CSV table of C-alpha atoms and ligand atoms in Angstrom, one decimal:
chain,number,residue,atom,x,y,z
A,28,UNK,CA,10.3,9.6,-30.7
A,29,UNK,CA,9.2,6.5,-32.3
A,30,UNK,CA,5.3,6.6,-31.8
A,31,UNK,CA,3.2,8.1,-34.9
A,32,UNK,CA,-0.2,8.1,-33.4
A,33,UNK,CA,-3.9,6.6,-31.8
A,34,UNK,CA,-5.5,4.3,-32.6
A,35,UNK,CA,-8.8,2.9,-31.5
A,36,UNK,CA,-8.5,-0.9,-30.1
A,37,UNK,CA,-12.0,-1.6,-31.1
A,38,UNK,CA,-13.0,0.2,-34.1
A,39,UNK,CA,-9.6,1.4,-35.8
A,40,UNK,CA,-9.8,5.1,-35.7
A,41,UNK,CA,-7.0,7.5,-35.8
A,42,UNK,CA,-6.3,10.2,-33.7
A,43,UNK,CA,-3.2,12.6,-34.1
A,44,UNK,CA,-0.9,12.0,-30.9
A,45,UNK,CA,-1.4,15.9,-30.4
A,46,UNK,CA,-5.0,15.2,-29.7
A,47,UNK,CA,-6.1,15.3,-25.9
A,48,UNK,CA,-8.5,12.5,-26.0
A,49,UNK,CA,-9.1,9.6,-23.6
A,50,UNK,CA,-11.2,7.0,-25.4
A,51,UNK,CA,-12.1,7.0,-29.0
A,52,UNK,CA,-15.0,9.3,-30.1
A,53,UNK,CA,-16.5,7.3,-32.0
A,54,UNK,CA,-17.1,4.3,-30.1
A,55,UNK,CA,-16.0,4.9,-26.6
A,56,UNK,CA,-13.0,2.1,-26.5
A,57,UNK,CA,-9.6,2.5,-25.0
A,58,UNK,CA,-6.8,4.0,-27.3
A,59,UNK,CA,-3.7,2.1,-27.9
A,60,UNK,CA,-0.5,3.9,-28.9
A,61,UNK,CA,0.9,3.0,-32.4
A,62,UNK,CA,4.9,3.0,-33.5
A,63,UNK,CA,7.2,3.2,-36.2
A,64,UNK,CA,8.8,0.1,-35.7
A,65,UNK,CA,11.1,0.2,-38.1
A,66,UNK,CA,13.2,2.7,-36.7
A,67,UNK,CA,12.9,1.0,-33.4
A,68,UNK,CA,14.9,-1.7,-34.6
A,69,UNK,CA,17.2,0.8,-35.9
A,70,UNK,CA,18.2,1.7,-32.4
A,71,UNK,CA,18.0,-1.9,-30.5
A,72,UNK,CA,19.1,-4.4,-32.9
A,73,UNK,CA,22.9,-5.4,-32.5
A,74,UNK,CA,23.1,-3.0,-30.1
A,75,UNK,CA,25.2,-4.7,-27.4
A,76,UNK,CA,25.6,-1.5,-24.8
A,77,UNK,CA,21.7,-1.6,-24.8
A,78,UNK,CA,21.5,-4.6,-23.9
A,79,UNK,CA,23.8,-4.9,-21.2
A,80,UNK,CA,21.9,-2.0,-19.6
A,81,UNK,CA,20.6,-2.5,-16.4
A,82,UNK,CA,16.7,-2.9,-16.8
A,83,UNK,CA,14.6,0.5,-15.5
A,84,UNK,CA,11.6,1.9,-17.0
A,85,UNK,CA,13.4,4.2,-19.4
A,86,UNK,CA,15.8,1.9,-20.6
A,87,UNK,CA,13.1,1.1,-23.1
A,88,UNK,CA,12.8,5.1,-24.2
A,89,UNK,CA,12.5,3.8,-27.6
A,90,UNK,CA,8.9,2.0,-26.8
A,91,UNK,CA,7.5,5.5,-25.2
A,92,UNK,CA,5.8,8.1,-26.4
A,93,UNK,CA,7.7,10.6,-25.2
A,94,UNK,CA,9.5,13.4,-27.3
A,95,UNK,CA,12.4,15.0,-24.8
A,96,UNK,CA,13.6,12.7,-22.8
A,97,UNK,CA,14.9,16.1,-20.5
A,98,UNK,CA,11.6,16.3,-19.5
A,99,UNK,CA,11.2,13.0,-18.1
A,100,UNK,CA,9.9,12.9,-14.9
A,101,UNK,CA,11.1,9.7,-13.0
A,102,UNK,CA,11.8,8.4,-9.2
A,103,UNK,CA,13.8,6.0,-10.4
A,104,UNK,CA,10.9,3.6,-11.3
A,105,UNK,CA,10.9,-0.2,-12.3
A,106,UNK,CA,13.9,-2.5,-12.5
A,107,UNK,CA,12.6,-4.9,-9.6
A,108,UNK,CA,13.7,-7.9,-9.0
A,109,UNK,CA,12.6,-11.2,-10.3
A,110,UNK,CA,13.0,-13.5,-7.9
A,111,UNK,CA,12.6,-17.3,-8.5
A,112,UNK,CA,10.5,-19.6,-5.6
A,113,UNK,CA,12.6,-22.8,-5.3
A,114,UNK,CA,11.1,-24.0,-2.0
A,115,UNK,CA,7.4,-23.0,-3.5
A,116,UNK,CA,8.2,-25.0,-6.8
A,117,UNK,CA,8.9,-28.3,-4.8
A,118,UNK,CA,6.0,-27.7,-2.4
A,119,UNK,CA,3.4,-26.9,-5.4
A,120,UNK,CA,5.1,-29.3,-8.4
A,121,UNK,CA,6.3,-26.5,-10.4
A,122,UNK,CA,9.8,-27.1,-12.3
A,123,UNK,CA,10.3,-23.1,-12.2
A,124,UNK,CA,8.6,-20.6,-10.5
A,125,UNK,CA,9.4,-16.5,-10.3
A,126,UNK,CA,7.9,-13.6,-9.2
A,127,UNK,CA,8.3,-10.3,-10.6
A,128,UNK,CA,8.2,-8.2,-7.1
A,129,UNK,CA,6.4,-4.7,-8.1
A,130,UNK,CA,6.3,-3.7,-4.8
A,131,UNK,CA,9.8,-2.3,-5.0
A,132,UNK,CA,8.9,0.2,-7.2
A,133,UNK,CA,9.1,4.0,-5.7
A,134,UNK,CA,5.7,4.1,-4.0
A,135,UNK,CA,5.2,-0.1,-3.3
A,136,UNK,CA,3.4,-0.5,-6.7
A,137,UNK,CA,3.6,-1.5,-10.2
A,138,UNK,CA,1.1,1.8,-11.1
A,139,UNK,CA,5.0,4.2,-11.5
A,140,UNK,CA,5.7,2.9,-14.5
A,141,UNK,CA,3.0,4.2,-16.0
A,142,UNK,CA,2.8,7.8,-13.8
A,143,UNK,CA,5.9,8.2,-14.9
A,144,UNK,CA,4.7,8.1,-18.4
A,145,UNK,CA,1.7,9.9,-18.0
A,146,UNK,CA,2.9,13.2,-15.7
A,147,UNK,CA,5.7,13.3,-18.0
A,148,UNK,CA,2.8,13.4,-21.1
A,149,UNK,CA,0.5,15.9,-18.5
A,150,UNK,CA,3.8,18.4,-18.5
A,151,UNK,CA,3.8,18.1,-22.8
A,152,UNK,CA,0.2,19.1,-22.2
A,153,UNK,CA,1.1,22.1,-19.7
A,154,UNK,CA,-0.8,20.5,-17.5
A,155,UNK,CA,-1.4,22.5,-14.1
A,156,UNK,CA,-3.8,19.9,-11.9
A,157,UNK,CA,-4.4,17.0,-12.7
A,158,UNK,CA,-7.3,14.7,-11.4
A,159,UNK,CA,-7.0,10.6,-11.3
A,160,UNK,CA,-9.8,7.8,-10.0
A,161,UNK,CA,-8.2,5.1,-8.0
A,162,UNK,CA,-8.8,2.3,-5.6
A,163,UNK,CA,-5.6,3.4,-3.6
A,164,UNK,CA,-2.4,2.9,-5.6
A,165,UNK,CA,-3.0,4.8,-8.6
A,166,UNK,CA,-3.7,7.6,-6.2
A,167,UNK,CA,-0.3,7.3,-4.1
A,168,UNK,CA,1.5,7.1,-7.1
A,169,UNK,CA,0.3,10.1,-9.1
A,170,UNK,CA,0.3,11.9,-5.9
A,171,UNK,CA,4.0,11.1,-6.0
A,172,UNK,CA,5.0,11.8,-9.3
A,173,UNK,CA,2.6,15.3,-10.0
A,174,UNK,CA,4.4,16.4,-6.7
A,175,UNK,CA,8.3,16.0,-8.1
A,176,UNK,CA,6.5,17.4,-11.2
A,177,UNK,CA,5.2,20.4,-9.3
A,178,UNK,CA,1.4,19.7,-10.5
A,179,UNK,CA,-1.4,20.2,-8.4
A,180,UNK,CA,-3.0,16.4,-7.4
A,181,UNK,CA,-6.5,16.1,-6.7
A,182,UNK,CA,-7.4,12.1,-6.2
A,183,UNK,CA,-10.9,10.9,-6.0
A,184,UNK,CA,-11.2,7.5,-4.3
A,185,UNK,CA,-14.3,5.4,-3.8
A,186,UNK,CA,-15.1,4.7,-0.1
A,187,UNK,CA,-13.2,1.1,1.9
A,188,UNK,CA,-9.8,2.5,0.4
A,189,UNK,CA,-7.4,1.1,2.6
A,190,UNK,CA,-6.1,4.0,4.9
A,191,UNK,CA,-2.1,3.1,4.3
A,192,UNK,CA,-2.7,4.5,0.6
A,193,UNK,CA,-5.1,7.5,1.2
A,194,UNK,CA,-1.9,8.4,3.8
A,195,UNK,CA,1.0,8.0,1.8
A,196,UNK,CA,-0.5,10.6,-0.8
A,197,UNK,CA,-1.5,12.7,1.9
A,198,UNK,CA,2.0,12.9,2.2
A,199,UNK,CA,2.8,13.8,-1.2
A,200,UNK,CA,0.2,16.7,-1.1
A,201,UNK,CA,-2.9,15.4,-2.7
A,202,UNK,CA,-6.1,16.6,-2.1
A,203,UNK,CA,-8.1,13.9,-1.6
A,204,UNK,CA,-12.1,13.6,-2.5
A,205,UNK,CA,-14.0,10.0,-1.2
A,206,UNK,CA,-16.8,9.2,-3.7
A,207,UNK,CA,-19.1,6.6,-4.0
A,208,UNK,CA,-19.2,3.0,-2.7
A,209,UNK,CA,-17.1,1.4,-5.6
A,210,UNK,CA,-14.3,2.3,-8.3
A,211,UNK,CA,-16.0,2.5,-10.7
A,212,UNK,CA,-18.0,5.5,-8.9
A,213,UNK,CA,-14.7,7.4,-8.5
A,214,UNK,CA,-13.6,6.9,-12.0
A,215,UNK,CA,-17.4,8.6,-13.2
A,216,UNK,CA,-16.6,11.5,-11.1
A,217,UNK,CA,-12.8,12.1,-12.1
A,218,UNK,CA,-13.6,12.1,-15.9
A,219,UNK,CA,-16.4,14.3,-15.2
A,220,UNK,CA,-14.0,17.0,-13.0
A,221,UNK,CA,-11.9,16.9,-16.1
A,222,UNK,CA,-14.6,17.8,-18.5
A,223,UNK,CA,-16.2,20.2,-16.4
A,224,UNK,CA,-13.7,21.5,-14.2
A,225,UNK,CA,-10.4,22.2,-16.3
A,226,UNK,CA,-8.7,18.9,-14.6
A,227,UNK,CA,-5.9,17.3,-17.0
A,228,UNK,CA,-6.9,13.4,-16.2
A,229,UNK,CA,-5.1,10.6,-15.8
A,230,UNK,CA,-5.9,6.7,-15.2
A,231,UNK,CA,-6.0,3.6,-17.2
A,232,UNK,CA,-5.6,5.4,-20.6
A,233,UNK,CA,-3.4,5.2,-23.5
A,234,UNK,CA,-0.1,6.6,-22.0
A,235,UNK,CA,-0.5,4.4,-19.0
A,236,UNK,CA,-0.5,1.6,-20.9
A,237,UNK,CA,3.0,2.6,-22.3
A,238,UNK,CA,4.8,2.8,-19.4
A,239,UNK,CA,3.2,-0.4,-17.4
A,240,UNK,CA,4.4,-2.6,-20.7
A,241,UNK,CA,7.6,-2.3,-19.4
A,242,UNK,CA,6.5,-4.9,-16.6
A,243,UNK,CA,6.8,-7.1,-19.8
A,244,UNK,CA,10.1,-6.3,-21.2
A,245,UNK,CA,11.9,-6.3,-18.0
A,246,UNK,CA,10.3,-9.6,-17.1
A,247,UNK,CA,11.6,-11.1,-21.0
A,248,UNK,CA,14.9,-9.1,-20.1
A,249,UNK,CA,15.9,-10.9,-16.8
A,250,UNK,CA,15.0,-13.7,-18.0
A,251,UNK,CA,17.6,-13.4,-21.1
A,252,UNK,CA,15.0,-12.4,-23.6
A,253,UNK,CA,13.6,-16.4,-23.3
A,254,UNK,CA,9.9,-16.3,-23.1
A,255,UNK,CA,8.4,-18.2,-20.1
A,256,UNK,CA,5.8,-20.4,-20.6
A,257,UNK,CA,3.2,-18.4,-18.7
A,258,UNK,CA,2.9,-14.9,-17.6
A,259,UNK,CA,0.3,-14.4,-14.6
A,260,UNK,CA,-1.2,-11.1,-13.7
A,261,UNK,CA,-4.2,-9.8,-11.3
A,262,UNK,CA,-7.1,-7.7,-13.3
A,263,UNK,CA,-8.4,-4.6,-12.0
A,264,UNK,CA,-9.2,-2.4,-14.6
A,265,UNK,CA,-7.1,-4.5,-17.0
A,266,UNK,CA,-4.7,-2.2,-18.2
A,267,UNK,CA,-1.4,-3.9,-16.9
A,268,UNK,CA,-2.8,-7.0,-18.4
A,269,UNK,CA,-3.6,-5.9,-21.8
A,270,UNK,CA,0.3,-3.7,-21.7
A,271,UNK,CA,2.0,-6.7,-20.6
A,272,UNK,CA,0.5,-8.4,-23.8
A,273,UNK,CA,1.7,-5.3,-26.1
A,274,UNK,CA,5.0,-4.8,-24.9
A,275,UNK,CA,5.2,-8.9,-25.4
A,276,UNK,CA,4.1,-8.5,-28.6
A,277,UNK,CA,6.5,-5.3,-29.4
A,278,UNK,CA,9.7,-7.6,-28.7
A,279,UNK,CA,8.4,-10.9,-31.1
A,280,UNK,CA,7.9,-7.9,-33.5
A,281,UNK,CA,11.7,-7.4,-33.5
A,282,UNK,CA,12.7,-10.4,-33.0
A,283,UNK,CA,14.5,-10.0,-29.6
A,284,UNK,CA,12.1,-13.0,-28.2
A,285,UNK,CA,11.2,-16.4,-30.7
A,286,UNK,CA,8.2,-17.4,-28.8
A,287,UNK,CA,5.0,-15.9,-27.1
A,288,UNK,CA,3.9,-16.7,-23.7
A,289,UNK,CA,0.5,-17.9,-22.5
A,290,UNK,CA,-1.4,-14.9,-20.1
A,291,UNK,CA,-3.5,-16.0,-17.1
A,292,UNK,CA,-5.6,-13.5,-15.6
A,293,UNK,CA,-7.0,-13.6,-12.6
A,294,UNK,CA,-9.9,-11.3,-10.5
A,295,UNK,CA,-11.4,-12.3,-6.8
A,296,UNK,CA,-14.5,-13.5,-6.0
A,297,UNK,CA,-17.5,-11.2,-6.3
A,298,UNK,CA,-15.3,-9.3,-9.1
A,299,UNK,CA,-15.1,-11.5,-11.7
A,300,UNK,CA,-16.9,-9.9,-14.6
A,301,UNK,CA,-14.3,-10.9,-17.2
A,302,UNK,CA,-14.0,-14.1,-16.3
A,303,UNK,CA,-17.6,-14.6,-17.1
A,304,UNK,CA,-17.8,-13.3,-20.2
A,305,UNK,CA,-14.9,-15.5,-21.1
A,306,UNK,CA,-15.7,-18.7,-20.0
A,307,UNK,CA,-19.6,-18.1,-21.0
A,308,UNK,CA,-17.8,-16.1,-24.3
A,309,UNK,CA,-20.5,-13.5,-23.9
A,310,UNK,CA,-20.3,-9.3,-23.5
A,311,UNK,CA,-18.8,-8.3,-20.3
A,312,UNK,CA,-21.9,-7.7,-17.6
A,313,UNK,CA,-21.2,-4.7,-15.3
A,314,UNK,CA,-21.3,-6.5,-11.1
A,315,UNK,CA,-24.2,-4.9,-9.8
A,316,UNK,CA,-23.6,-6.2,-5.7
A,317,UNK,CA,-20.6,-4.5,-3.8
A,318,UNK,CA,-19.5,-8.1,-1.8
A,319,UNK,CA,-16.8,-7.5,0.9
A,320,UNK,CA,-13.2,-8.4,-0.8
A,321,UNK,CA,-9.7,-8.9,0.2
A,322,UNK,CA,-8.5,-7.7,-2.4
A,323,UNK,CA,-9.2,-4.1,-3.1
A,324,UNK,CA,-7.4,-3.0,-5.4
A,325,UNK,CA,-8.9,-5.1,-8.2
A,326,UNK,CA,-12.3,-4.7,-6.7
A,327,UNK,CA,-14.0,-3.1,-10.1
A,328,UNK,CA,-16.8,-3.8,-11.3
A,329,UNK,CA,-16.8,-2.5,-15.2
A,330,UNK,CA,-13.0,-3.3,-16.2
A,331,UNK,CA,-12.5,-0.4,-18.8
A,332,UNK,CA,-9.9,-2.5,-20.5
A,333,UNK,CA,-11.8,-5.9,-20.2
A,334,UNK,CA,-12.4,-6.6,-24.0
A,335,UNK,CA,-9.0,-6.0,-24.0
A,336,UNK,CA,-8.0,-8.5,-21.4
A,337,UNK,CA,-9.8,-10.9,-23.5
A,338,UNK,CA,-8.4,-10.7,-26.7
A,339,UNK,CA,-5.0,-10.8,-25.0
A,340,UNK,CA,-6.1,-14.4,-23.3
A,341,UNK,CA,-7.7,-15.8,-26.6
A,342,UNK,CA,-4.5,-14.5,-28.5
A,343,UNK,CA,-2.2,-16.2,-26.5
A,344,UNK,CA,-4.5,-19.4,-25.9
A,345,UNK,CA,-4.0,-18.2,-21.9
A,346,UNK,CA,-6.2,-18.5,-19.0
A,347,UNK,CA,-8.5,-16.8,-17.0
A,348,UNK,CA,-10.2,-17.6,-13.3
A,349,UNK,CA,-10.6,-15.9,-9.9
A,350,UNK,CA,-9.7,-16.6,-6.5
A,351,UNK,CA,-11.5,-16.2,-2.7
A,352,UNK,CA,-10.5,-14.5,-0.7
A,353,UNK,CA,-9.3,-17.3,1.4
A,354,UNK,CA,-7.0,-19.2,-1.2
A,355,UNK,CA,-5.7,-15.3,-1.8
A,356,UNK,CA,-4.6,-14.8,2.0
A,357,UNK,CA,-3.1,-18.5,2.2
A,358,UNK,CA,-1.2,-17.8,-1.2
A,359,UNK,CA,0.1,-14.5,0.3
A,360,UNK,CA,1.3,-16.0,3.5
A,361,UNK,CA,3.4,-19.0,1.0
A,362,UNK,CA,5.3,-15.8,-0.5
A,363,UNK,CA,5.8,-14.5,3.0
A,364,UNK,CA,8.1,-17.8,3.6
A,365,UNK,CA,10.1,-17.2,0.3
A,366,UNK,CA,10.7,-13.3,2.3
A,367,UNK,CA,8.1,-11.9,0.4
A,368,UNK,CA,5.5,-9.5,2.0
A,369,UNK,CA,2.6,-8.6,-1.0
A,370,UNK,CA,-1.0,-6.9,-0.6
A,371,UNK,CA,-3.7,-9.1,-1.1
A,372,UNK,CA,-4.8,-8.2,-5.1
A,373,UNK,CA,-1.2,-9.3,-5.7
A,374,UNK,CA,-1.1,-12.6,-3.9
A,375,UNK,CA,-4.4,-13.6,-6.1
A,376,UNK,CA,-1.7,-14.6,-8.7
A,377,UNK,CA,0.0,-17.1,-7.1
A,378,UNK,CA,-3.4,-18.5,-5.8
A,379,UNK,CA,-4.2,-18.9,-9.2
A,380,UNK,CA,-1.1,-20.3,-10.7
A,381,UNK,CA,-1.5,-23.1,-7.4
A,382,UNK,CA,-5.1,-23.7,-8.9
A,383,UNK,CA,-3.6,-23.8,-12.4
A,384,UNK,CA,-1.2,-26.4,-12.0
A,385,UNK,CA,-3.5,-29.0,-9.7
A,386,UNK,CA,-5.6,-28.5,-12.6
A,387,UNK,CA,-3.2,-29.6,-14.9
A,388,UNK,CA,-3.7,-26.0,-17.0
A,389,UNK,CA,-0.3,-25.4,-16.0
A,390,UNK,CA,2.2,-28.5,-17.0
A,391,UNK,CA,4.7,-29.6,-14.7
A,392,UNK,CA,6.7,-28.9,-17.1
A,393,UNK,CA,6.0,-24.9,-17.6
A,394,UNK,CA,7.7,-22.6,-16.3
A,395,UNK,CA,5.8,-19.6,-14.7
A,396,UNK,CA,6.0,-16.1,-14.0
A,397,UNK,CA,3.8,-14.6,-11.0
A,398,UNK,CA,3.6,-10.5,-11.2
A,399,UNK,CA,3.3,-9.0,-7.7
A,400,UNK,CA,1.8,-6.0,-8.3
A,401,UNK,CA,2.0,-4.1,-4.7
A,402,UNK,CA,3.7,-3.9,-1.4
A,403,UNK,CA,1.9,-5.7,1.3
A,404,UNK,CA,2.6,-2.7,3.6
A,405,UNK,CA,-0.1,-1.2,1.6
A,406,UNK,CA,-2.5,-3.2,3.0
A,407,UNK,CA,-1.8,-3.9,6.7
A,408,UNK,CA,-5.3,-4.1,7.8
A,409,UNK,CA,-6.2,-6.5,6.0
A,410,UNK,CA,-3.1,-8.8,6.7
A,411,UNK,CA,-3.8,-8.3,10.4
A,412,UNK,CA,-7.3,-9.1,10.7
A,413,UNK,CA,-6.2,-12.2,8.4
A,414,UNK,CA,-3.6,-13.0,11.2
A,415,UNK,CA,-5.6,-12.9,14.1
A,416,UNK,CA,-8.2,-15.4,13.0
A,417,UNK,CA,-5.7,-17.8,12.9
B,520,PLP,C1,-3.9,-1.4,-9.9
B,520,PLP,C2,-3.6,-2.7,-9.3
B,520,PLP,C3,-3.9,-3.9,-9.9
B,520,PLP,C4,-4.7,-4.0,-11.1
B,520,PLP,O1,-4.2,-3.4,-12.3
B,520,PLP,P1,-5.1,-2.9,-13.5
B,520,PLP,O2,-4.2,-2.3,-14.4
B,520,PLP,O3,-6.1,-2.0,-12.9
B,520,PLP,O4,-5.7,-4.2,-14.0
B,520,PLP,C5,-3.5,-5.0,-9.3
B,520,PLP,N1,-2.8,-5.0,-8.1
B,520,PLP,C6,-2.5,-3.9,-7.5
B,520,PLP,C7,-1.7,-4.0,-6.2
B,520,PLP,C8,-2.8,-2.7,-8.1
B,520,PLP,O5,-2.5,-1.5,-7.4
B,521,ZN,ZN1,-13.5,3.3,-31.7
């Protein structure tokens, strides 16, 4: 294993890997996952079966913090297709557009990359239950991977989750807890069943981020390790944003990618508390009003990994903006015609990279990567009551 240890992404502290800690202790900021990189290049550079490999999460066992990887526990997660929009690039003036279509993943999200990661980290720990604070997908997909692990799941969701999601990990064997009106109510109450009530938790922390980075790699992979111009991905809590930009960063590190992309980020209406503080370059203000949203599974209020999500911007001179729910639905129903069915929060990407390049933000020129982070069977409600105003 290639990883060495923690280290805080605000103030710099360092924690042993060994340590089982979710934010630094110090300050309260998300951990970040530090490598010997080095002796990562030992194994990937020149090495031609490697690359020839098929891309899948674990392809990039080098990049993760995992020590035997016999104890991996996978569904066979990542390797989706990228798919590139021709009729969608003539009909909105972009000279190449793709999507990267996470809802083929094992349970119709983007989320198994990194529960592979984590449950697989939760077994290290001898983990028996484990507890995890989700708007819906996080939920299905722990659910999923704590059952082939043999761990107990309990999920605490906050109340609106679409019912599709609540289902499918009542199908795994979850036990499921609603609480509160918002995410960010649900993620309170998981972290403090973990501290009071012997739960191993898992969420957007450190070991997530690992796996979900590989969103990144595979995306620089298909495309024959040339960078796109721009890389654009919804914000929830802002962990798959701020991996993306690691694993990103990781390959320029070795040299298997010359340039960086720019990152456009992009919440809905009513949840756009990093956008704010970006565009007014001010502290990230909680959202105090619950406002009725499409798009559900990036409806948070506090992104835990928003500070994050704007360094990654500024560092890559990218872009952030949000969507209504309107130009969300409408974007949704253009992938539909390319034979692409996504849930709302993912269909806000495209929205923005429409609004993007009528703004001239995106250049004719650019070429463009949309990630679709979930299956729109997730989500049927929402698509039906969409349908039937029409
Ligand atoms: C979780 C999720 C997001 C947001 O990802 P974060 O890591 O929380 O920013 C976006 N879309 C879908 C479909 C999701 O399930
Ligand atoms: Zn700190």
């Amino acid at each position: 294993m290639f990883a060495i240890h923690l280290v805080c992404t605000k103030c710099g502290e360092r924690y042993s890997l060994a340590n089982k800690i979710y934010k630094c202790s110090k300050c309260g900021s998300p951990l970040d996952v530090v490598y010997d990189y080095e002796g990562i290049r030992e194994v990937v550079e020149d090495n031609d079966a490697w690359f020839r490999e098929a891309p899948r999460v674990w392809k990039y066992w080098m990049f993760l913090p995992v020590s035997n990887l016999r104890k991996v526990v996978s569904l066979n997660e990542g390797g989706t297709r990228l798919y590139r929009l021709k009729r969608l690039e003539k009909d909105l003036g972009f000279s190449q557009l793709y999507v990267k279509n996470e809802g083929e993943n094992p349970t119709g999200a983007f989320k198994d990359r990194g529960s592979s990661v984590e449950i697989t980290k939760a077994l290290e720990f001898h983990a028996r239950k484990v507890v995890v604070a989700s708007t819906g997908n996080m939920a299905a997909s722990i659910s999923a991977y704590g059952a082939k692990a043999g761990l107990e799941v309990n999920i605490v969701v906050p109340e609106g989750t679409p019912i599709g999601k609540l289902v499918q990990a009542m199908a795994y064997g979850a036990k499921i807890k609603v609480f509160g009106k918002a995410y960010d109510e649900a993620l309170a109450e998981s972290e403090r069943m973990a501290a009071e009530e012997g739960y191993h938790l898992t969420g957007n922390y450190h070991f997530r981020v690992e796996g979900q980075k590989t969103t990144a790699f595979e995306i620089l992979d298909q495309l024959h390790f040339n960078t796109p111009d721009w890389i654009v991905v919804p914000i929830g809590a802002g962990t798959h944003l701020r991996a993306i930009w690691k694993g990103i960063n990781e390959f320029y590190k070795l040299g298997l990618i010359d340039e960086l992309p720019k990152i456009a980020g992009v919440q809905v209406e009513g949840y756009d508390a990093v956008v704010r503080a970006w565009r007014e370059n001010k502290p990230i203000e909680k959202i105090r009003k619950k406002v009725p949203t499409v798009a559900t599974a990036i409806a948070v209020k506090a992104p835990v990994d928003g500070a994050n999500v704007i360094n990654a911007i500024n560092e890559s001179h990218g872009y952030l903006g949000s969507v209504s729910n309107e130009e969300t639905m409408e974007a949704g129903l253009m992938l539909g015609r390319e034979g692409l069915f996504v849930e709302p929060s993912s269909a806000t990407a495209l929205a923005l990279a429409k609004h993007m390049r009528e703004e001239g933000i995106i250049d004719q020129g650019e070429s463009v990567v949309v990630v679709a982070t979930g299956n729109g069977l997730k989500d049927i409600k929402t698509w039906e009551s969409a349908m039937s105003k029409e």
